[in-house]
Short mmCIF file of N, CA, C and O in Angstrom, two decimals:
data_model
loop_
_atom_site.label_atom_id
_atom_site.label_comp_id
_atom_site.label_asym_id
_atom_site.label_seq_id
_atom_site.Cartn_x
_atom_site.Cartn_y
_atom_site.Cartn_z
N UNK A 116 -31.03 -18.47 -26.50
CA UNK A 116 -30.34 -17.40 -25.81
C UNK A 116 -28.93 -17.28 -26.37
O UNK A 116 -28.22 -18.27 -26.56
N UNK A 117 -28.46 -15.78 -26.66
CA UNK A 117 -27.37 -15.95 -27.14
C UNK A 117 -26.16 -15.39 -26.34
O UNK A 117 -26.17 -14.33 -25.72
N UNK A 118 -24.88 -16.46 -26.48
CA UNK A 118 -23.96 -15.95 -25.18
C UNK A 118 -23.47 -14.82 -25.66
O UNK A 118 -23.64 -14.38 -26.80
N UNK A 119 -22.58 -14.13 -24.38
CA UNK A 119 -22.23 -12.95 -24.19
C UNK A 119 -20.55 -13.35 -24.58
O UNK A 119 -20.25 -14.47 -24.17
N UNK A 120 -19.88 -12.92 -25.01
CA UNK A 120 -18.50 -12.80 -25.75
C UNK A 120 -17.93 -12.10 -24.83
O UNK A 120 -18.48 -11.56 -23.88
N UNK A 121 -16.61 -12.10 -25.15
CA UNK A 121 -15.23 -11.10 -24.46
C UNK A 121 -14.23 -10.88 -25.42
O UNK A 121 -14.07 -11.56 -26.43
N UNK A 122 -13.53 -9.84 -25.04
CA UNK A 122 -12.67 -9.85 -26.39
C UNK A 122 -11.83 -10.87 -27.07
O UNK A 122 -11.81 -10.94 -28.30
N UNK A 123 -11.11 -11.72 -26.25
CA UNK A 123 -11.00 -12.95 -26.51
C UNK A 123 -11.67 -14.21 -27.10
O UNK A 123 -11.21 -15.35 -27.20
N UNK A 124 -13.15 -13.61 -27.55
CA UNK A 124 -14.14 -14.21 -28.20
C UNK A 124 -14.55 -15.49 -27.27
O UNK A 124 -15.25 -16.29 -27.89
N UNK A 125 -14.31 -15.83 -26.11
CA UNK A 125 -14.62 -17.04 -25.48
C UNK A 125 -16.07 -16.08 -24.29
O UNK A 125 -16.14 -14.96 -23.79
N UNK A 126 -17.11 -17.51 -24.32
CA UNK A 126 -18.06 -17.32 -23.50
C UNK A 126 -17.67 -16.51 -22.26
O UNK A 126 -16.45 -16.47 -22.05
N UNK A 127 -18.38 -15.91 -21.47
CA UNK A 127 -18.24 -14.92 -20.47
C UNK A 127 -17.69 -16.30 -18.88
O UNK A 127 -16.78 -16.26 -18.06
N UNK A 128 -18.84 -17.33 -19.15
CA UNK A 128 -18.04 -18.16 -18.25
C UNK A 128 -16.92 -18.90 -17.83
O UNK A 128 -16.56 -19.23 -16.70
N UNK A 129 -16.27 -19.17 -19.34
CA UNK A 129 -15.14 -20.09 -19.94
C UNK A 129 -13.67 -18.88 -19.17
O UNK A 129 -12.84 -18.98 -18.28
N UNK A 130 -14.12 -17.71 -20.29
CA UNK A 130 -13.42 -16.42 -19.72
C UNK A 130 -13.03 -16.69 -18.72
O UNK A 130 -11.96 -17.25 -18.50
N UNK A 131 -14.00 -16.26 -17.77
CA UNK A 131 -13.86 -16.31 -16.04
C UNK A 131 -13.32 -17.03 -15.41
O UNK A 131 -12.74 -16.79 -14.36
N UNK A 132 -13.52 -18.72 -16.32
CA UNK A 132 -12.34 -19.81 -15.53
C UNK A 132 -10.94 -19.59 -15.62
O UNK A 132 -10.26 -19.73 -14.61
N UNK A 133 -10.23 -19.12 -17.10
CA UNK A 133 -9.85 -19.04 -17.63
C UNK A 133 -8.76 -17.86 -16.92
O UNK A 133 -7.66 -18.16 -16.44
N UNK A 134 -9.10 -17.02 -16.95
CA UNK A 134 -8.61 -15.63 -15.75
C UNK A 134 -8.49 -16.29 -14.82
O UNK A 134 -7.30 -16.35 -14.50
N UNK A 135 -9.36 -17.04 -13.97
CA UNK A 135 -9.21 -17.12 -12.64
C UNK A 135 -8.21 -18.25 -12.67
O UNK A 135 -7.67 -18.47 -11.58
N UNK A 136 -7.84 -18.98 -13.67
CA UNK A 136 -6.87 -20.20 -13.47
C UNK A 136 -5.69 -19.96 -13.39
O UNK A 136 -4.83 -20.61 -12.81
N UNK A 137 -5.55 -18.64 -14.20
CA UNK A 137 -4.06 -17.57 -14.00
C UNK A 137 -3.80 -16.87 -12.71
O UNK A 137 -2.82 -16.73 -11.97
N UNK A 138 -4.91 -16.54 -12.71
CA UNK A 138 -4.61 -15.74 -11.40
C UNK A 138 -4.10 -16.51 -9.89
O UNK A 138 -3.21 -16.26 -9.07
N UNK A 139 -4.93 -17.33 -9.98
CA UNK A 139 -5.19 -18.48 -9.31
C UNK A 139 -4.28 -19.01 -8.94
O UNK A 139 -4.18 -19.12 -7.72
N UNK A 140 -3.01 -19.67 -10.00
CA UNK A 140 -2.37 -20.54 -10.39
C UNK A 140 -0.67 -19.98 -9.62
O UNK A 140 0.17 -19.11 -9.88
N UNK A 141 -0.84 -21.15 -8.49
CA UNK A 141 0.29 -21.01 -7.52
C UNK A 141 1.29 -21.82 -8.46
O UNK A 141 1.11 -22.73 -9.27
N UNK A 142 2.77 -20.93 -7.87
CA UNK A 142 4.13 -21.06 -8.33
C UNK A 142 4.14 -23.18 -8.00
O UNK A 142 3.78 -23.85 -7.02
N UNK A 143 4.45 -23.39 -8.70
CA UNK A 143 4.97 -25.22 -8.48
C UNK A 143 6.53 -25.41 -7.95
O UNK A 143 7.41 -24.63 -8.30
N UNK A 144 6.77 -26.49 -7.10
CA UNK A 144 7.67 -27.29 -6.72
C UNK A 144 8.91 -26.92 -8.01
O UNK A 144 10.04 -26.45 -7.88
N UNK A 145 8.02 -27.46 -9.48
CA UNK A 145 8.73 -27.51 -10.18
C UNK A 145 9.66 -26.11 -11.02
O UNK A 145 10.56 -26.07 -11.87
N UNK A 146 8.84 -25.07 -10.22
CA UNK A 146 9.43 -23.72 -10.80
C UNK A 146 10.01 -23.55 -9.69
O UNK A 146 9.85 -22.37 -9.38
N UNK A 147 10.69 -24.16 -8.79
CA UNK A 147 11.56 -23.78 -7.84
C UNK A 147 12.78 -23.32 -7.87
O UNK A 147 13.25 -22.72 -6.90
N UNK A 148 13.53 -23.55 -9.10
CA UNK A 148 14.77 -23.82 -9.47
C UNK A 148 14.29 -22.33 -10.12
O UNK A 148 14.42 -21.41 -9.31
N UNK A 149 13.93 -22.08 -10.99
CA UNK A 149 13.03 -20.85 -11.48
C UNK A 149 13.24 -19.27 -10.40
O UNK A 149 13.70 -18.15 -10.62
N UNK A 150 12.68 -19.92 -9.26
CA UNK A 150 12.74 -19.32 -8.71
C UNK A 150 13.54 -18.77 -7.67
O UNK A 150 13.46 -17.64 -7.18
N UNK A 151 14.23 -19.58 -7.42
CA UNK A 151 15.69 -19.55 -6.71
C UNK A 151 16.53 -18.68 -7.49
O UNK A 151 17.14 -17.87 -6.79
N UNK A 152 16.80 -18.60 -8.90
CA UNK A 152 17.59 -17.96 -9.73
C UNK A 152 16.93 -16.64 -9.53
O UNK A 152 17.68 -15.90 -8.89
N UNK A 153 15.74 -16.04 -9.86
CA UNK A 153 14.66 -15.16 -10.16
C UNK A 153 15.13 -14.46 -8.56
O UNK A 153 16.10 -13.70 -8.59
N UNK A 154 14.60 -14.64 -7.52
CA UNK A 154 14.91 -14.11 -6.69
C UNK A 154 16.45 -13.94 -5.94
O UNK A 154 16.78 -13.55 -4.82
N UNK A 155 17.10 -14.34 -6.95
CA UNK A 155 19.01 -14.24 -6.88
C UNK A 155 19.52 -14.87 -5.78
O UNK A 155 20.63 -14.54 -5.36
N UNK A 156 18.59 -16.10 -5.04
CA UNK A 156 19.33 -17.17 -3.81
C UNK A 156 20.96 -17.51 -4.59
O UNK A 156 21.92 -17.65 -3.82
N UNK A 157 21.17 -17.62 -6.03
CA UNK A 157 21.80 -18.08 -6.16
C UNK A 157 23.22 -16.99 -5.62
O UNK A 157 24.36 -17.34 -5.30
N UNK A 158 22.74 -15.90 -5.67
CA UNK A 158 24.33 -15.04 -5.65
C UNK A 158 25.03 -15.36 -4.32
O UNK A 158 26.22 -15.01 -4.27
N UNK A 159 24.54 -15.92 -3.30
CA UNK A 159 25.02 -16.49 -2.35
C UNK A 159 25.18 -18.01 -2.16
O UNK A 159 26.24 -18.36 -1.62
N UNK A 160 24.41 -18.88 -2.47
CA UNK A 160 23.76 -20.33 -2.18
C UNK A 160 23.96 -21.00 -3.84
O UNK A 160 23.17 -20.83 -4.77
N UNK A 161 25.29 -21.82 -3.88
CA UNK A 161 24.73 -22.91 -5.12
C UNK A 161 24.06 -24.36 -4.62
O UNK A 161 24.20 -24.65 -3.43
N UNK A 162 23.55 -25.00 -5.25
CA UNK A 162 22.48 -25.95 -5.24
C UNK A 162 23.83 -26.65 -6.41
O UNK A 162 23.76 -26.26 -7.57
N UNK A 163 24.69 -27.38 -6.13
CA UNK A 163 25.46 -28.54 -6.45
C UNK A 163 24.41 -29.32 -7.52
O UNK A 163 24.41 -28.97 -8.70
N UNK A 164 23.61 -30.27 -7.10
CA UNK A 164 22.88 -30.78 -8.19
C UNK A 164 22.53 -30.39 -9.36
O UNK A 164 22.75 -30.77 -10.51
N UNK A 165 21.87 -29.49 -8.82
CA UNK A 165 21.12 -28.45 -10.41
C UNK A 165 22.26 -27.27 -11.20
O UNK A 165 21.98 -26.32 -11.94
N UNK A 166 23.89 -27.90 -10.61
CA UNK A 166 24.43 -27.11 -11.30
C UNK A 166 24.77 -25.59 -11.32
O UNK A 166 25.46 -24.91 -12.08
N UNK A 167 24.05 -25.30 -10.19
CA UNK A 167 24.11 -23.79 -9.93
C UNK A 167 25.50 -23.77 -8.69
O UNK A 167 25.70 -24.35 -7.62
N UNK A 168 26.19 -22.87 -9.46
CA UNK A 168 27.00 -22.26 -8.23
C UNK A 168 26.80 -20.58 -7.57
O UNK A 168 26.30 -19.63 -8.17
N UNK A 169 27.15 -20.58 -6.71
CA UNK A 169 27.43 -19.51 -6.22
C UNK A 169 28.03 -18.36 -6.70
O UNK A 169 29.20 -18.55 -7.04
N UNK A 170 27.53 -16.95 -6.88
CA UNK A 170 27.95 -16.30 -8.11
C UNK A 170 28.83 -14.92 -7.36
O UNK A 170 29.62 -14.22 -7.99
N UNK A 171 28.52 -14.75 -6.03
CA UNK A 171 29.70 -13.85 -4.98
C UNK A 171 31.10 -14.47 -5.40
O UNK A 171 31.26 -15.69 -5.43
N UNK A 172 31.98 -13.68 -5.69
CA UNK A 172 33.40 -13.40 -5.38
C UNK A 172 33.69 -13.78 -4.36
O UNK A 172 34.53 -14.68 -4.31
N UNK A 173 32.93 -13.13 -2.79
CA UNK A 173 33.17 -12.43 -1.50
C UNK A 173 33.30 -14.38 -0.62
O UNK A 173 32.39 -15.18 -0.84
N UNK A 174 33.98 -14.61 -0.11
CA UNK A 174 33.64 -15.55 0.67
C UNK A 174 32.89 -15.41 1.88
O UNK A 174 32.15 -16.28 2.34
N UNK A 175 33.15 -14.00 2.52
CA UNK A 175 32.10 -13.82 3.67
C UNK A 175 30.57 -13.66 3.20
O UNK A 175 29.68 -13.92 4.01
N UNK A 176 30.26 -13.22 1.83
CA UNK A 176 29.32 -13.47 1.52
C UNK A 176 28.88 -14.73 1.53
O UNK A 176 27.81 -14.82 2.13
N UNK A 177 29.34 -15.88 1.04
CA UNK A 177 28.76 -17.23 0.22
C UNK A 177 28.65 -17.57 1.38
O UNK A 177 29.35 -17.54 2.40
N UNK A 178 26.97 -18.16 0.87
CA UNK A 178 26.32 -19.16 2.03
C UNK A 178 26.62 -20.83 1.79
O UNK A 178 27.61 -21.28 1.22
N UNK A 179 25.73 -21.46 2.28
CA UNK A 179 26.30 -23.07 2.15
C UNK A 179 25.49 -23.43 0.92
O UNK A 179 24.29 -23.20 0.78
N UNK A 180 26.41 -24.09 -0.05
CA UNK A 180 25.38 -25.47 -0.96
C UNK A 180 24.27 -25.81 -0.39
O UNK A 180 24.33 -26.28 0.74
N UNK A 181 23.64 -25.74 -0.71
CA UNK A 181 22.08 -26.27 -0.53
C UNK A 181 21.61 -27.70 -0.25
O UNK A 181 21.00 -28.23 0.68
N UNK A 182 22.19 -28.16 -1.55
CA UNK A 182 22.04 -29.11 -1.35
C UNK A 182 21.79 -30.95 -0.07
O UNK A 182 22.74 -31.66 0.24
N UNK A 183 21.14 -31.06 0.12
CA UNK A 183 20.64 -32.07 1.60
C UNK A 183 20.42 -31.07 2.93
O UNK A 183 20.26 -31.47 4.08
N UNK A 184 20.46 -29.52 2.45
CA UNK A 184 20.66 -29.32 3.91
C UNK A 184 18.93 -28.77 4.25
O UNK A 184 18.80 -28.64 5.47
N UNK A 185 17.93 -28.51 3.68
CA UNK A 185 16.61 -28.01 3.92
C UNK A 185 15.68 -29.56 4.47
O UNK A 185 15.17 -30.48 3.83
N UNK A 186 15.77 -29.29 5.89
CA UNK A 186 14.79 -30.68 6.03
C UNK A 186 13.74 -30.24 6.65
O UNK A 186 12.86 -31.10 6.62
N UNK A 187 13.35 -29.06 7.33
CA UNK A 187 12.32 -28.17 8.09
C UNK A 187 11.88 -27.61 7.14
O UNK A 187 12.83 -27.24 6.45
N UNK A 188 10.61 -27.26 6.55
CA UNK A 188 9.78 -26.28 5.87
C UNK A 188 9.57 -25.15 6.26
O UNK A 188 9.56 -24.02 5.76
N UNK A 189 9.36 -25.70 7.45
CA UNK A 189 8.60 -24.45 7.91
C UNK A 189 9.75 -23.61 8.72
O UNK A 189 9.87 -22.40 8.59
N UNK A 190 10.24 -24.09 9.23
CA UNK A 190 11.62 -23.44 9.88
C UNK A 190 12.34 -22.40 8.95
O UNK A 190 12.57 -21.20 9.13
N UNK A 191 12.67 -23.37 7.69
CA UNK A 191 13.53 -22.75 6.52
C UNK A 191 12.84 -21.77 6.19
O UNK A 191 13.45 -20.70 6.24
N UNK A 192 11.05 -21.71 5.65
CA UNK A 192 11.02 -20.39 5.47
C UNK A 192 10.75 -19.19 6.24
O UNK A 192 10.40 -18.13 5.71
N UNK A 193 10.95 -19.40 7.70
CA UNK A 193 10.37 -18.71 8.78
C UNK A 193 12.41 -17.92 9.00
O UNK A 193 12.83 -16.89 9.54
N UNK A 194 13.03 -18.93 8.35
CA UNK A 194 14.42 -18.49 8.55
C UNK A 194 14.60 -17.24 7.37
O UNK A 194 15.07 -16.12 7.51
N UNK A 195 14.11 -17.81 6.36
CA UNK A 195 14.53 -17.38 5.03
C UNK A 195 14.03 -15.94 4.49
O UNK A 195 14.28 -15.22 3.53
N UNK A 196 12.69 -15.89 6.26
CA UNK A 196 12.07 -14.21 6.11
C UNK A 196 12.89 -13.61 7.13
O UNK A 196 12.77 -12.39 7.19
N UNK A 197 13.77 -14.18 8.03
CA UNK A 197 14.38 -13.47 8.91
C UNK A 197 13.55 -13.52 10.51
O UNK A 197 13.60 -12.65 11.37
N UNK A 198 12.98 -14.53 10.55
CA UNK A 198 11.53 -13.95 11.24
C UNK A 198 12.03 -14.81 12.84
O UNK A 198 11.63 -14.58 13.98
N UNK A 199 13.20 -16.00 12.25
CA UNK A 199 13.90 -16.88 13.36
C UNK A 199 15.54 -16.96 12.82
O UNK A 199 16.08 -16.80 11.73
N UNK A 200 15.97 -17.29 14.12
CA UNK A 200 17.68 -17.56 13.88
C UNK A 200 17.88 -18.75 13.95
O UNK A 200 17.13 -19.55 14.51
N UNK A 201 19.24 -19.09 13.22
CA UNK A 201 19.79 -20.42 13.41
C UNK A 201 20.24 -20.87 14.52
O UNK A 201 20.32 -20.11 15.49
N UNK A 202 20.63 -22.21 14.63
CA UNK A 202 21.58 -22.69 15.75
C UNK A 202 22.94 -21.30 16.46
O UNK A 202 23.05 -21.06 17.67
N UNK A 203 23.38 -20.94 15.88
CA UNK A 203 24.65 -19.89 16.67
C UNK A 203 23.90 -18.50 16.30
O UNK A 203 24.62 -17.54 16.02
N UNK A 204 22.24 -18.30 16.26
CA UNK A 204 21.65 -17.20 16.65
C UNK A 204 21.78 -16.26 15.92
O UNK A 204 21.50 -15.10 16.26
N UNK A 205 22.31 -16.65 14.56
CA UNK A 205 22.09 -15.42 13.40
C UNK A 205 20.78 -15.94 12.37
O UNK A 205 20.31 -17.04 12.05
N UNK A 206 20.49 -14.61 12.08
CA UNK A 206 19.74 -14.93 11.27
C UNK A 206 19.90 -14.74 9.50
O UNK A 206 20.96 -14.31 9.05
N UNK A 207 18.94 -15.05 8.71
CA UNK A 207 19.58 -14.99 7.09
C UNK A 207 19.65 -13.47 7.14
O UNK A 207 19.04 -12.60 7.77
N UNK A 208 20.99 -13.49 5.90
CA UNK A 208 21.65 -12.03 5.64
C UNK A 208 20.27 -10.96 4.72
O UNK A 208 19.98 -9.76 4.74
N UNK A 209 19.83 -11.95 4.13
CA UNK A 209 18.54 -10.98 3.24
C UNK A 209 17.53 -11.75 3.44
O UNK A 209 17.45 -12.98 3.39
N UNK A 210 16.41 -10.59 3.76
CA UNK A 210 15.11 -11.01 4.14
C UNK A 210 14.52 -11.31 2.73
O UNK A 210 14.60 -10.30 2.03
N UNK A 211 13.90 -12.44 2.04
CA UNK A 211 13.27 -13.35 1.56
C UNK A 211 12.04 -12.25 0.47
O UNK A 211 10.92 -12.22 0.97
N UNK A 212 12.17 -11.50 -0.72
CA UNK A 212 11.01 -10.19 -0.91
C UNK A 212 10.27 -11.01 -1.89
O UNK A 212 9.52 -10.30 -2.56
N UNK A 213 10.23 -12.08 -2.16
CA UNK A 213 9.49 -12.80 -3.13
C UNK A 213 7.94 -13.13 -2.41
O UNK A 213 7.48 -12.81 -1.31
N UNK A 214 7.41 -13.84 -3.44
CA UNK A 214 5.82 -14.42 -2.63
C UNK A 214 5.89 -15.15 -2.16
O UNK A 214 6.99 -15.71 -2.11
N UNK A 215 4.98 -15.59 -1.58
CA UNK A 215 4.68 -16.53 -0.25
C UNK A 215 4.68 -18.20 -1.46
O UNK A 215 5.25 -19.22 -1.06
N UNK A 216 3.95 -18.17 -2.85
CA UNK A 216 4.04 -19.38 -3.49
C UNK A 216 5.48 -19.57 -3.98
O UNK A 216 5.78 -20.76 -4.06
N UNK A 217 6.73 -18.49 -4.43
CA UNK A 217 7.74 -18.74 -4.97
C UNK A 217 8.37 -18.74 -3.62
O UNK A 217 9.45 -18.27 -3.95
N UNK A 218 8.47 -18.95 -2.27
CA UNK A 218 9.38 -19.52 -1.23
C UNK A 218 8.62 -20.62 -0.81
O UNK A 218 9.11 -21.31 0.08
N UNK A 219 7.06 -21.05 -1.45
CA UNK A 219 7.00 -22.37 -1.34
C UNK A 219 7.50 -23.48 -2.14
O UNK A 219 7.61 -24.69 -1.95
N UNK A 220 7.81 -22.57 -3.21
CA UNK A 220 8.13 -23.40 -4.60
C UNK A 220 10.31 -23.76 -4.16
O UNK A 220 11.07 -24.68 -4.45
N UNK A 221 10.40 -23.01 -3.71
CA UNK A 221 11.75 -23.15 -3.04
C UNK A 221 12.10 -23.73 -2.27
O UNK A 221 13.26 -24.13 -2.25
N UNK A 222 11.38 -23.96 -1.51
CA UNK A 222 11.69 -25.34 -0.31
C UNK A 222 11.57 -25.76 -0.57
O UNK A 222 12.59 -26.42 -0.78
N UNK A 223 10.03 -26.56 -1.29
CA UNK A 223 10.09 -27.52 -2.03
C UNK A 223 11.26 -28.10 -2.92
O UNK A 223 11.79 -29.21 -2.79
N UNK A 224 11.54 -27.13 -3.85
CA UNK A 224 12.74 -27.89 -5.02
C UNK A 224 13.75 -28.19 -3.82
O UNK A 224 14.10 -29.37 -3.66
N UNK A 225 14.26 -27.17 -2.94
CA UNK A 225 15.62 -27.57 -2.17
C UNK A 225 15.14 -29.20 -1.64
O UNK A 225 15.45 -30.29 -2.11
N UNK A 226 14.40 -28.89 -0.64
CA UNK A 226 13.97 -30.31 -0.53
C UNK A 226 14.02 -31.84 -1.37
O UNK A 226 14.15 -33.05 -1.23
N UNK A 227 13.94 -31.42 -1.75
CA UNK A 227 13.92 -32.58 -3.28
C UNK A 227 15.19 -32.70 -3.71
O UNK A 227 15.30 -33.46 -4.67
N UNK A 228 16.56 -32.02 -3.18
CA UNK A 228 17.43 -31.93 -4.05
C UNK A 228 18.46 -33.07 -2.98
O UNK A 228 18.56 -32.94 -1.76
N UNK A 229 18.99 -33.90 -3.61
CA UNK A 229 19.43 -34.56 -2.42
C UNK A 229 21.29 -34.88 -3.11
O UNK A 229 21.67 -34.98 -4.28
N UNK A 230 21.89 -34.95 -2.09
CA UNK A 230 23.61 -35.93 -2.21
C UNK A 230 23.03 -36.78 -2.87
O UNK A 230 23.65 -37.76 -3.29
#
């Protein structure tokens, strides 16, 4: 029996993994930093460790260093869509327009980022 090709010249099944591993293939912990930049956390929020500062002028803009302060997951990103408020009942200034894997990939790295 002879296999069926794709333009990519790989078997029709190989293909299919192949696609689906892309497609598939959630943002990592490790593209967090990636993604923090990508979705412009930084123009408010530097992350001290990784070297990123804060790129507002505005001081009423700039949020806090990042750094040690994400210890809730689920809080942070339930904050980070606007969806809950903080302790003195505000909530984040911009609602969060990225995917659901690149604000997982973001807590994660913050998390990880320690004093």
């Amino acid at each position: 029996m002879k296999k069926k090709t794709v333009a990519l010249g790989l078997s029709l099944p190989l293909a299919a993994f192949a696609i689906g591993s892309v497609l598939a293939s959630p943002v990592s912990a490790a593209d967090g930093k990636a993604a923090f930049e990508t979705q412009k956390c930084n123009t408010c929020h530097g992350v001290s460790t990784a070297g990123i500062a804060a790129t507002t002028t505005s001081e009423k803009m700039k949020g806090p260093d990042l750094v040690g302060v994400v210890a809730d997951a689920a809080w942070t990103k339930q904050y980070i869509k606007k969806e809950v408020a903080n302790k003195t009942d505000k909530k984040h200034i911009k609602e969060f327009k990225g995917t659901p894997e690149e604000l997982d990939a973001i807590v994660a790295w913050l998390q990880a980022q320690k004093k």
